[in-house]
Amino acid sequence: MNKQLMASLLVVLLLGACSNKAAKDASAPVADKSPAMADTGAPAAGGDTVASVVADDESGKSALLNDPSSILYKRSIYFDYDSETINAEYRPLIEAHAKYLLAHPNARMVLQGNTDERGAREYNLSLGQRRAVAVKRVMNVLGVQDTQIETVSFGEEKAKLGCAAESCYKDDRRVDIAYQVEK
């Protein structure tokens, strides 16, 4: 009987110690000190500054999502061949969408990873997922909550079929940003 009590107490203490460590790790701030992460304040592509992406119309929703002259209208991040590394030229686009999500806590997005048709189907699904997760990680570092972002991989399913040119392949290597309807 004494051994059972001691074993139970030991299990409770171990579980308590594990849960405290997880709580400490979850609350630790994340800071990215890489030079690419610095906010230069320079105008983003399309002439908008990143700070201007939170402007709302009368209904409380951003009209910039559907404005072709807005950086938020751009919804694709392109990748090099066989890579999930985000190129620096897409940094302002990701920052703008992150700022939008921070300003609209009820907004949700799906990051859709895509690949060209080269490679095995399973590999392409994995690469598409890694690309979507790479974009999500940057948004997380910028403060966006996991609950606002979903990732999915289409692999080569949305590739331009029958086009064996590099110009087609480079258009297929991307993550598309799709917003869900705000509630």
XYZ file of N, CA, C and O in Angstrom, residues 68-128:
244
model
N -6.600 46.452 -55.885
C -5.429 46.023 -56.666
C -4.169 46.868 -56.438
O -3.063 46.403 -56.691
N -4.317 48.085 -55.931
C -3.133 48.908 -55.685
C -2.549 48.680 -54.287
O -1.512 49.228 -53.954
N -3.189 47.851 -53.474
C -2.737 47.560 -52.112
C -1.790 46.366 -52.099
O -1.956 45.416 -52.862
N -0.829 46.396 -51.192
C 0.069 45.250 -51.040
C -0.703 44.011 -50.574
O -0.332 42.890 -50.887
N -1.800 44.202 -49.852
C -2.599 43.063 -49.373
C -3.312 42.326 -50.504
O -3.760 41.199 -50.316
N -3.411 42.953 -51.648
C -4.038 42.320 -52.807
C -3.142 41.208 -53.350
O -3.614 40.252 -53.933
N -1.843 41.363 -53.120
C -0.878 40.354 -53.563
C -0.933 39.189 -52.585
O -0.805 39.376 -51.383
N -1.107 37.993 -53.103
C -1.354 36.843 -52.234
C -0.442 35.660 -52.493
O -0.726 34.570 -52.023
N 0.651 35.849 -53.232
C 1.545 34.719 -53.517
C 2.978 35.054 -53.155
O 3.457 36.151 -53.426
N 3.647 34.080 -52.550
C 5.062 34.167 -52.194
C 5.747 33.057 -52.982
O 5.391 31.883 -52.854
N 6.707 33.430 -53.818
C 7.355 32.466 -54.705
C 8.679 31.982 -54.129
O 9.346 32.703 -53.388
N 9.049 30.745 -54.503
C 10.229 30.083 -53.956
C 11.159 29.623 -55.069
O 10.726 29.407 -56.202
N 12.413 29.431 -54.707
C 13.383 28.855 -55.632
C 13.128 27.353 -55.744
O 12.438 26.753 -54.911
N 13.729 26.747 -56.748
C 13.586 25.319 -56.986
C 14.000 24.515 -55.756
O 15.057 24.753 -55.171
N 13.156 23.584 -55.362
C 13.432 22.637 -54.284
C 13.823 23.334 -52.978
O 14.686 22.877 -52.243
N 13.171 24.463 -52.682
C 13.521 25.243 -51.498
C 12.271 25.712 -50.773
O 11.243 25.982 -51.391
N 12.397 25.813 -49.449
C 11.340 26.430 -48.642
C 11.843 27.712 -47.996
O 11.210 28.267 -47.112
N 12.987 28.214 -48.449
C 13.555 29.451 -47.937
C 12.840 30.639 -48.564
O 12.719 30.725 -49.787
N 12.389 31.554 -47.710
C 11.657 32.727 -48.195
C 12.653 33.780 -48.664
O 13.541 34.176 -47.916
N 12.484 34.236 -49.889
C 13.350 35.275 -50.440
C 13.021 36.620 -49.806
O 11.859 36.914 -49.508
N 14.040 37.452 -49.626
C 13.892 38.756 -48.959
C 12.886 39.666 -49.652
O 12.241 40.490 -49.004
N 12.706 39.515 -50.951
C 11.782 40.395 -51.674
C 10.324 40.213 -51.226
O 9.500 41.096 -51.436
N 10.002 39.091 -50.578
C 8.631 38.840 -50.128
C 8.405 39.235 -48.676
O 7.305 39.111 -48.157
N 9.438 39.723 -48.028
C 9.337 40.144 -46.632
C 8.263 41.224 -46.416
O 7.432 41.089 -45.519
N 8.229 42.303 -47.223
C 7.187 43.322 -47.023
C 5.771 42.773 -47.202
O 4.850 43.173 -46.492
N 5.600 41.831 -48.113
C 4.284 41.223 -48.333
C 3.846 40.430 -47.101
O 2.709 40.570 -46.622
N 4.730 39.637 -46.560
C 4.413 38.838 -45.367
C 4.151 39.758 -44.179
O 3.200 39.547 -43.416
N 4.957 40.800 -44.022
C 4.751 41.759 -42.927
C 3.387 42.443 -43.037
O 2.699 42.642 -42.034
N 3.006 42.808 -44.234
C 1.719 43.482 -44.434
C 0.560 42.573 -44.039
O -0.372 42.998 -43.343
N 0.608 41.310 -44.463
C -0.463 40.379 -44.105
C -0.449 40.074 -42.606
O -1.513 39.923 -41.994
N 0.727 40.028 -41.998
C 0.812 39.817 -40.551
C 0.198 41.005 -39.815
O -0.560 40.825 -38.855
N 0.502 42.220 -40.253
C -0.082 43.414 -39.616
C -1.597 43.419 -39.760
O -2.310 43.816 -38.841
N -2.082 42.981 -40.899
C -3.530 42.903 -41.096
C -4.142 41.934 -40.079
O -5.151 42.241 -39.439
N -3.543 40.759 -39.929
C -4.076 39.777 -38.980
C -4.001 40.288 -37.546
O -4.915 40.045 -36.745
N -2.938 40.999 -37.209
C -2.820 41.559 -35.865
C -3.895 42.606 -35.607
O -4.417 42.710 -34.496
N -4.242 43.378 -36.623
C -5.264 44.418 -36.468
C -6.683 43.856 -36.536
O -7.630 44.518 -36.116
N -6.831 42.645 -37.059
C -8.143 42.006 -37.203
C -8.086 40.626 -36.561
O -7.897 39.622 -37.250
N -8.252 40.547 -35.241
C -8.079 39.264 -34.541
C -9.075 38.181 -34.951
O -8.819 37.008 -34.720
N -10.178 38.549 -35.585
C -11.140 37.537 -36.035
C -10.849 37.037 -37.442
O -11.492 36.108 -37.916
N -9.906 37.656 -38.124
C -9.556 37.234 -39.481
C -8.776 35.923 -39.429
O -8.007 35.681 -38.501
N -9.001 35.093 -40.421
C -8.320 33.806 -40.531
C -7.795 33.657 -41.951
O -8.426 34.105 -42.900
N -6.651 32.993 -42.083
C -6.091 32.752 -43.405
C -5.642 31.314 -43.538
O -5.371 30.639 -42.544
N -5.579 30.869 -44.789
C -5.038 29.560 -45.117
C -3.828 29.800 -46.005
O -3.918 30.512 -47.009
N -2.690 29.244 -45.615
C -1.477 29.309 -46.418
C -1.400 28.018 -47.218
O -1.287 26.933 -46.646
N -1.494 28.145 -48.548
C -1.567 26.989 -49.438
C -0.228 26.785 -50.135
O 0.158 27.566 -50.998
N 0.495 25.727 -49.741
C 1.792 25.425 -50.334
C 1.648 24.694 -51.653
O 0.830 23.773 -51.780
N 2.434 25.116 -52.645
C 2.378 24.522 -53.978
C 3.787 24.240 -54.486
O 4.752 24.886 -54.075
N 3.878 23.291 -55.429
C 5.154 22.957 -56.065
C 4.934 22.811 -57.565
O 3.795 22.756 -58.032
N 6.049 22.723 -58.305
C 5.909 22.398 -59.726
C 5.724 20.890 -59.843
O 5.735 20.176 -58.852
N 5.548 20.417 -61.066
C 5.213 19.000 -61.252
C 6.406 18.055 -61.184
O 6.240 16.841 -61.203
N 7.607 18.600 -61.086
C 8.798 17.745 -61.002
C 8.880 17.117 -59.611
O 8.541 17.745 -58.627
N 9.324 15.900 -59.538
C 9.466 15.206 -58.261
C 8.291 14.288 -57.980
O 7.235 14.380 -58.598
N 8.488 13.408 -57.006
C 7.441 12.456 -56.627
C 6.298 13.178 -55.929
O 6.495 14.211 -55.276
N 5.109 12.646 -56.058
C 3.914 13.257 -55.468
C 4.072 13.468 -53.965
O 3.757 14.533 -53.441
N 4.558 12.454 -53.258
C 4.726 12.536 -51.808
C 5.738 13.622 -51.433
O 5.537 14.372 -50.491
N 6.827 13.690 -52.188
C 7.843 14.708 -51.917
C 7.259 16.101 -52.140
O 7.495 17.023 -51.355
N 6.508 16.277 -53.199
C 5.923 17.584 -53.504
C 4.906 18.002 -52.449
O 4.828 19.180 -52.096
N 4.136 17.062 -51.940
C 3.207 17.388 -50.853
C 3.973 17.852 -49.616
O 3.603 18.826 -48.966
N 5.074 17.171 -49.315
C 5.900 17.552 -48.168
C 6.541 18.921 -48.378
O 6.546 19.760 -47.469
N 7.065 19.172 -49.567
C 7.698 20.462 -49.865
C 6.683 21.598 -49.811
O 6.958 22.661 -49.251
N 5.496 21.365 -50.338
C 4.446 22.387 -50.264
C 4.086 22.713 -48.826
O 3.888 23.881 -48.462
